[in-house]
Coordinates of C-alpha atoms in Angstrom, one line a residue:
M1 CA 0.0 0.0 0.0
S2 CA 1.3 3.5 -0.9
V3 CA 0.1 6.4 1.2
L4 CA 0.4 10.1 0.2
V5 CA -0.3 13.0 2.5
V6 CA -1.2 16.3 0.9
E7 CA -0.1 19.2 3.2
K8 CA -1.5 22.7 2.5
D9 CA 0.5 24.1 5.4
S10 CA 3.6 21.9 5.8
Q11 CA 5.1 24.3 8.4
Y12 CA 1.9 24.0 10.4
T13 CA 1.8 27.8 11.0
R14 CA -2.0 27.9 10.8
C15 CA -2.6 24.4 11.9
A16 CA -5.3 24.0 14.6
S17 CA -3.1 21.4 16.4
T18 CA -0.1 23.6 16.9
L19 CA -2.2 26.7 17.8
A20 CA -4.1 24.8 20.5
A21 CA -3.5 24.9 24.3
G22 CA -2.5 21.2 24.3
G23 CA -5.0 20.1 26.9
I24 CA -6.4 16.6 27.4
R25 CA -9.2 15.7 29.7
Q26 CA -11.9 13.1 30.4
Q27 CA -14.2 15.6 32.0
F28 CA -16.9 15.7 29.4
S29 CA -20.7 15.3 29.5
N30 CA -21.1 12.5 26.9
A31 CA -19.7 9.0 26.8
E32 CA -18.1 9.2 23.4
N33 CA -15.8 12.2 24.3
I34 CA -14.9 10.6 27.6
Q35 CA -13.9 7.3 26.0
M36 CA -12.0 8.9 23.2
S37 CA -10.0 10.9 25.7
M38 CA -9.3 7.9 27.9
Y39 CA -7.9 6.1 24.8
S40 CA -5.8 9.2 23.9
A41 CA -4.3 9.4 27.4
E42 CA -3.3 5.7 27.2
F43 CA -1.7 6.5 23.8
L44 CA 0.3 9.3 25.3
H45 CA 1.5 7.2 28.2
N46 CA 2.8 4.7 25.7
I47 CA 4.0 7.1 23.1
K48 CA 7.6 6.0 23.1
E49 CA 6.4 2.6 22.0
N50 CA 3.6 3.8 19.7
L51 CA 5.6 6.4 17.8
C52 CA 9.2 5.3 18.1
V53 CA 11.4 5.4 15.0
A54 CA 14.5 3.4 14.5
D55 CA 17.8 5.3 15.1
E56 CA 15.8 8.3 16.5
D57 CA 15.4 9.5 20.0
P58 CA 12.1 8.4 21.5
P59 CA 9.4 11.1 21.2
D60 CA 8.8 13.3 24.2
V61 CA 5.6 15.3 24.1
Q62 CA 6.2 16.7 27.6
F63 CA 2.9 15.3 29.1
N64 CA 2.2 17.3 32.2
E65 CA -0.3 15.1 34.1
H66 CA -1.4 17.8 36.5
G67 CA -5.1 17.5 35.8
Y68 CA -8.1 19.7 34.9
L69 CA -9.8 21.5 37.7
F70 CA -13.4 22.6 36.9
L71 CA -14.9 25.2 39.2
A72 CA -18.7 25.7 39.7
T73 CA -20.9 28.1 41.6
E74 CA -24.2 27.1 43.1
R75 CA -25.9 27.6 39.8
G76 CA -23.6 25.1 38.0
A77 CA -22.8 22.6 40.8
H78 CA -25.6 20.1 39.7
I79 CA -24.1 20.0 36.2
L80 CA -20.7 19.2 37.6
Q81 CA -22.2 16.4 39.7
E82 CA -24.1 14.9 36.8
N83 CA -21.1 14.9 34.5
H84 CA -19.0 13.4 37.3
N85 CA -21.4 10.5 37.6
I86 CA -21.1 9.7 33.9
Q87 CA -17.3 10.0 34.0
R88 CA -16.9 7.7 37.0
E89 CA -19.2 5.1 35.4
L90 CA -16.9 5.0 32.4
G91 CA -13.7 4.7 34.5
A92 CA -12.4 8.2 34.5
K93 CA -10.1 9.1 37.4
V94 CA -12.0 12.2 38.7
E95 CA -13.0 13.4 42.1
L96 CA -15.3 16.1 43.5
L97 CA -13.9 18.7 45.9
S98 CA -15.8 20.9 48.4
P99 CA -14.7 24.5 48.8
T100 CA -12.9 23.5 52.0
M101 CA -11.0 20.7 50.3
L102 CA -10.2 23.0 47.4
K103 CA -8.7 25.6 49.7
E104 CA -6.7 23.1 51.6
R105 CA -5.2 21.7 48.3
H106 CA -4.7 25.1 46.7
P107 CA -4.2 27.9 49.3
W108 CA -3.6 30.5 46.6
M109 CA -7.1 30.1 45.2
N110 CA -10.0 32.3 46.0
T111 CA -13.0 30.0 46.7
D112 CA -15.5 32.5 48.0
D113 CA -18.1 31.9 45.3
I114 CA -17.2 28.3 44.6
A115 CA -19.7 25.6 45.5
L116 CA -18.1 22.6 44.0
A117 CA -15.0 21.6 42.0
S118 CA -14.1 18.6 39.9
Y119 CA -10.5 17.4 39.5
G120 CA -9.1 14.8 37.1
Y121 CA -6.2 13.4 39.1
E122 CA -5.1 10.9 36.4
N123 CA -4.8 11.0 32.6
E124 CA -5.5 14.7 32.4
G125 CA -3.3 17.7 31.9
W126 CA -1.5 19.2 28.9
F127 CA 1.3 18.4 26.4
D128 CA 3.3 20.0 23.6
P129 CA 1.1 19.7 20.4
W130 CA 4.0 20.5 18.1
S131 CA 6.1 17.6 19.5
L132 CA 3.1 15.2 19.1
L133 CA 2.4 16.3 15.5
S134 CA 6.1 15.9 14.6
A135 CA 6.2 12.5 16.2
F136 CA 3.2 11.4 14.1
R137 CA 4.8 12.7 10.9
K138 CA 8.2 11.0 11.6
K139 CA 6.5 7.7 12.3
A140 CA 4.3 7.9 9.2
I141 CA 7.4 8.7 7.0
S142 CA 9.3 5.8 8.6
L143 CA 6.5 3.5 7.6
G144 CA 6.6 4.6 4.0
A145 CA 4.2 7.5 3.8
K146 CA 5.1 10.3 1.4
Y147 CA 4.3 14.0 2.0
I148 CA 3.8 16.7 -0.6
D149 CA 3.2 20.4 -0.4
G150 CA -0.1 21.2 -2.1
E151 CA -3.8 21.9 -1.8
V152 CA -6.6 19.6 -2.8
S153 CA -8.7 21.4 -5.4
G154 CA -11.1 18.7 -6.6
F155 CA -11.6 15.0 -7.3
Q156 CA -12.0 12.7 -10.2
Y157 CA -14.7 9.9 -10.2
S158 CA -15.7 6.8 -12.0
E159 CA -19.2 5.4 -12.2
V160 CA -20.0 2.2 -10.4
K161 CA -22.4 -0.6 -11.3
P162 CA -25.9 -0.5 -9.6
N163 CA -25.1 -3.7 -7.6
E164 CA -21.9 -2.1 -6.3
S165 CA -23.4 1.3 -5.5
M166 CA -24.0 0.8 -1.8
A167 CA -20.4 -0.1 -1.3
Y168 CA -19.6 3.5 -2.2
G169 CA -22.3 5.2 -0.2
G170 CA -25.1 4.6 -2.6
C171 CA -24.2 7.7 -4.7
G172 CA -23.3 5.8 -7.9
R173 CA -19.7 6.8 -8.2
R174 CA -16.4 6.5 -6.4
I175 CA -13.4 8.7 -6.1
T176 CA -10.5 7.5 -8.3
G177 CA -8.2 10.6 -8.2
V178 CA -7.4 13.7 -6.2
K179 CA -6.6 17.0 -7.9
V180 CA -3.7 18.6 -6.2
R181 CA -2.8 22.2 -6.8
M182 CA 0.9 22.7 -6.2
L183 CA 1.8 25.5 -3.9
N184 CA 3.4 28.6 -5.4
S185 CA 2.8 27.2 -8.9
P186 CA -0.1 27.2 -11.4
E187 CA 0.5 23.4 -11.9
T188 CA -2.3 20.9 -10.9
N189 CA -1.6 17.2 -10.7
V190 CA -4.0 14.3 -10.4
V191 CA -3.1 11.6 -7.9
N192 CA -4.8 8.3 -8.7
C193 CA -6.1 6.6 -5.6
S194 CA -8.1 3.7 -4.2
Y195 CA -9.1 5.4 -1.0
V196 CA -9.2 9.0 0.3
V197 CA -9.0 9.8 4.0
M198 CA -10.1 13.3 4.9
A199 CA -7.9 14.7 7.7
A200 CA -8.5 18.4 7.0
G201 CA -9.4 19.3 10.6
P202 CA -11.5 22.5 10.8
T203 CA -11.6 22.9 7.0
S204 CA -13.2 19.5 6.6
K205 CA -16.5 21.0 5.4
E206 CA -14.7 23.0 2.7
V207 CA -12.8 20.0 1.4
G208 CA -16.0 17.8 1.6
M209 CA -17.8 20.3 -0.6
L210 CA -15.1 19.7 -3.3
A211 CA -16.4 16.1 -3.3
D212 CA -20.0 17.4 -3.4
I213 CA -20.7 16.5 0.2
G214 CA -23.4 19.0 1.2
C215 CA -24.1 19.8 -2.5
G216 CA -26.3 16.8 -3.4
P217 CA -30.1 16.6 -3.9
A218 CA -32.4 17.0 -0.9
D219 CA -32.7 13.9 1.2
G220 CA -29.8 12.3 -0.7
L221 CA -26.6 10.9 0.9
L222 CA -24.7 14.0 -0.3
D223 CA -27.3 16.5 1.0
L224 CA -25.7 17.2 4.4
M225 CA -22.5 19.2 4.8
I226 CA -19.8 18.0 7.2
P227 CA -20.6 19.9 10.4
V228 CA -17.1 21.1 11.0
E229 CA -15.7 24.6 10.4
P230 CA -13.0 26.8 11.9
R231 CA -14.0 29.0 14.9
K232 CA -11.7 31.6 16.2
R233 CA -10.3 31.4 19.7
Y234 CA -7.7 33.4 21.6
V235 CA -4.9 32.2 23.8
Y236 CA -2.9 34.9 25.8
V237 CA 0.4 34.6 27.5
C238 CA 0.7 36.1 31.0
H239 CA 3.7 36.6 33.4
A240 CA 2.9 36.2 37.1
P241 CA 6.3 35.4 38.9
E242 CA 4.6 34.9 42.2
G243 CA 1.9 32.6 40.8
P244 CA 1.4 28.9 41.6
T245 CA 3.8 26.3 40.1
L246 CA 3.6 22.6 40.6
D247 CA 0.2 22.8 42.4
C248 CA -1.4 24.6 39.4
P249 CA -3.7 22.4 37.3
F250 CA -5.5 23.4 34.1
V251 CA -8.1 25.6 35.8
I252 CA -11.6 26.2 34.2
M253 CA -13.5 29.0 35.8
P254 CA -17.3 29.0 36.2
D255 CA -17.6 31.6 33.4
G256 CA -15.6 29.4 31.0
S257 CA -12.3 31.3 31.2
Y258 CA -9.2 29.2 31.8
F259 CA -5.5 29.3 32.6
R260 CA -2.6 26.9 33.1
R261 CA 1.1 27.4 33.8
E262 CA 3.6 27.2 31.0
G263 CA 6.8 25.9 32.4
F264 CA 8.1 27.0 35.8
G265 CA 9.2 30.6 35.2
G266 CA 6.0 32.3 36.2
M267 CA 4.5 32.1 32.7
Y268 CA 0.9 31.1 32.1
I269 CA -1.5 30.9 29.2
A270 CA -5.1 31.9 29.5
G271 CA -8.2 32.4 27.4
K272 CA -11.9 32.3 27.0
S273 CA -14.3 31.5 24.1
P274 CA -15.7 34.7 22.5
P275 CA -19.3 35.5 23.5
E276 CA -20.3 35.3 19.8
V277 CA -19.5 32.9 17.0
M278 CA -16.3 34.1 15.3
F279 CA -15.1 32.5 12.1
C280 CA -11.4 32.2 11.6
H281 CA -10.4 34.3 8.5
N282 CA -7.1 35.5 10.0
L283 CA -4.9 35.1 13.1
T284 CA -5.1 38.6 14.4
I285 CA -5.4 39.0 18.2
N286 CA -8.3 40.7 19.9
T287 CA -6.7 42.6 22.8
V288 CA -10.1 44.0 23.9
L289 CA -11.3 40.5 24.7
F290 CA -8.2 39.9 26.9
K291 CA -9.1 43.0 29.0

């Protein structure tokens, strides 16, 4: 089998993975997210075995397993309790903390309006997304995958027989080639293929539409768009030399704002989702939101 990866941004300067805060948690409200995250944590624990490459140093993604700490006021305490019950049923290592327990564990924290907290004491924390992405790429290349700099601009198809149609989604055709526009060049090449795996992240809807996903007739298999699109988020870097160090988890405030430490030099990253939906057309920073 021959595998080709088409990279629109081979330096990953606009890649969602490298721009992320690098957090991993099991504290979700639905089973699917919890189970996927539990599997991801296991993968990170065994990353030196999973992504090792011959004659290379084993990958180190700097997994800081210091947990997520969700804080809730009286208004949100019942939600934290309900989510906790689901998480525990699925085997997540989480615990509930009263304000007194929280203050004893983190004396630097103001707990005046906190009614309940939930802490993931195992398999939660943060890691270096760039190191993980690089390790995946090195492993793929070591197994024979090829990477090219380009952008998918369309697909080629062949018709399938009626008795074979359901094997290809029931739409009467299958993809046989991918049109790749080479970067910084007017040239477009067609790559013949047997299978196409879409790994476009937040631009999946856009790429899907090139294959007519979301452009088909009403009630048909190609009628619905892929419900994934880029949304803008902001992550700010702060310096607080007197702030907490080892006893600082990834803290989520009741209003959704968050912070975690970045290293041990008094640096922290912090952020909060914008109050309105913001589509990501550029990477400019909103300093007003920070204030």
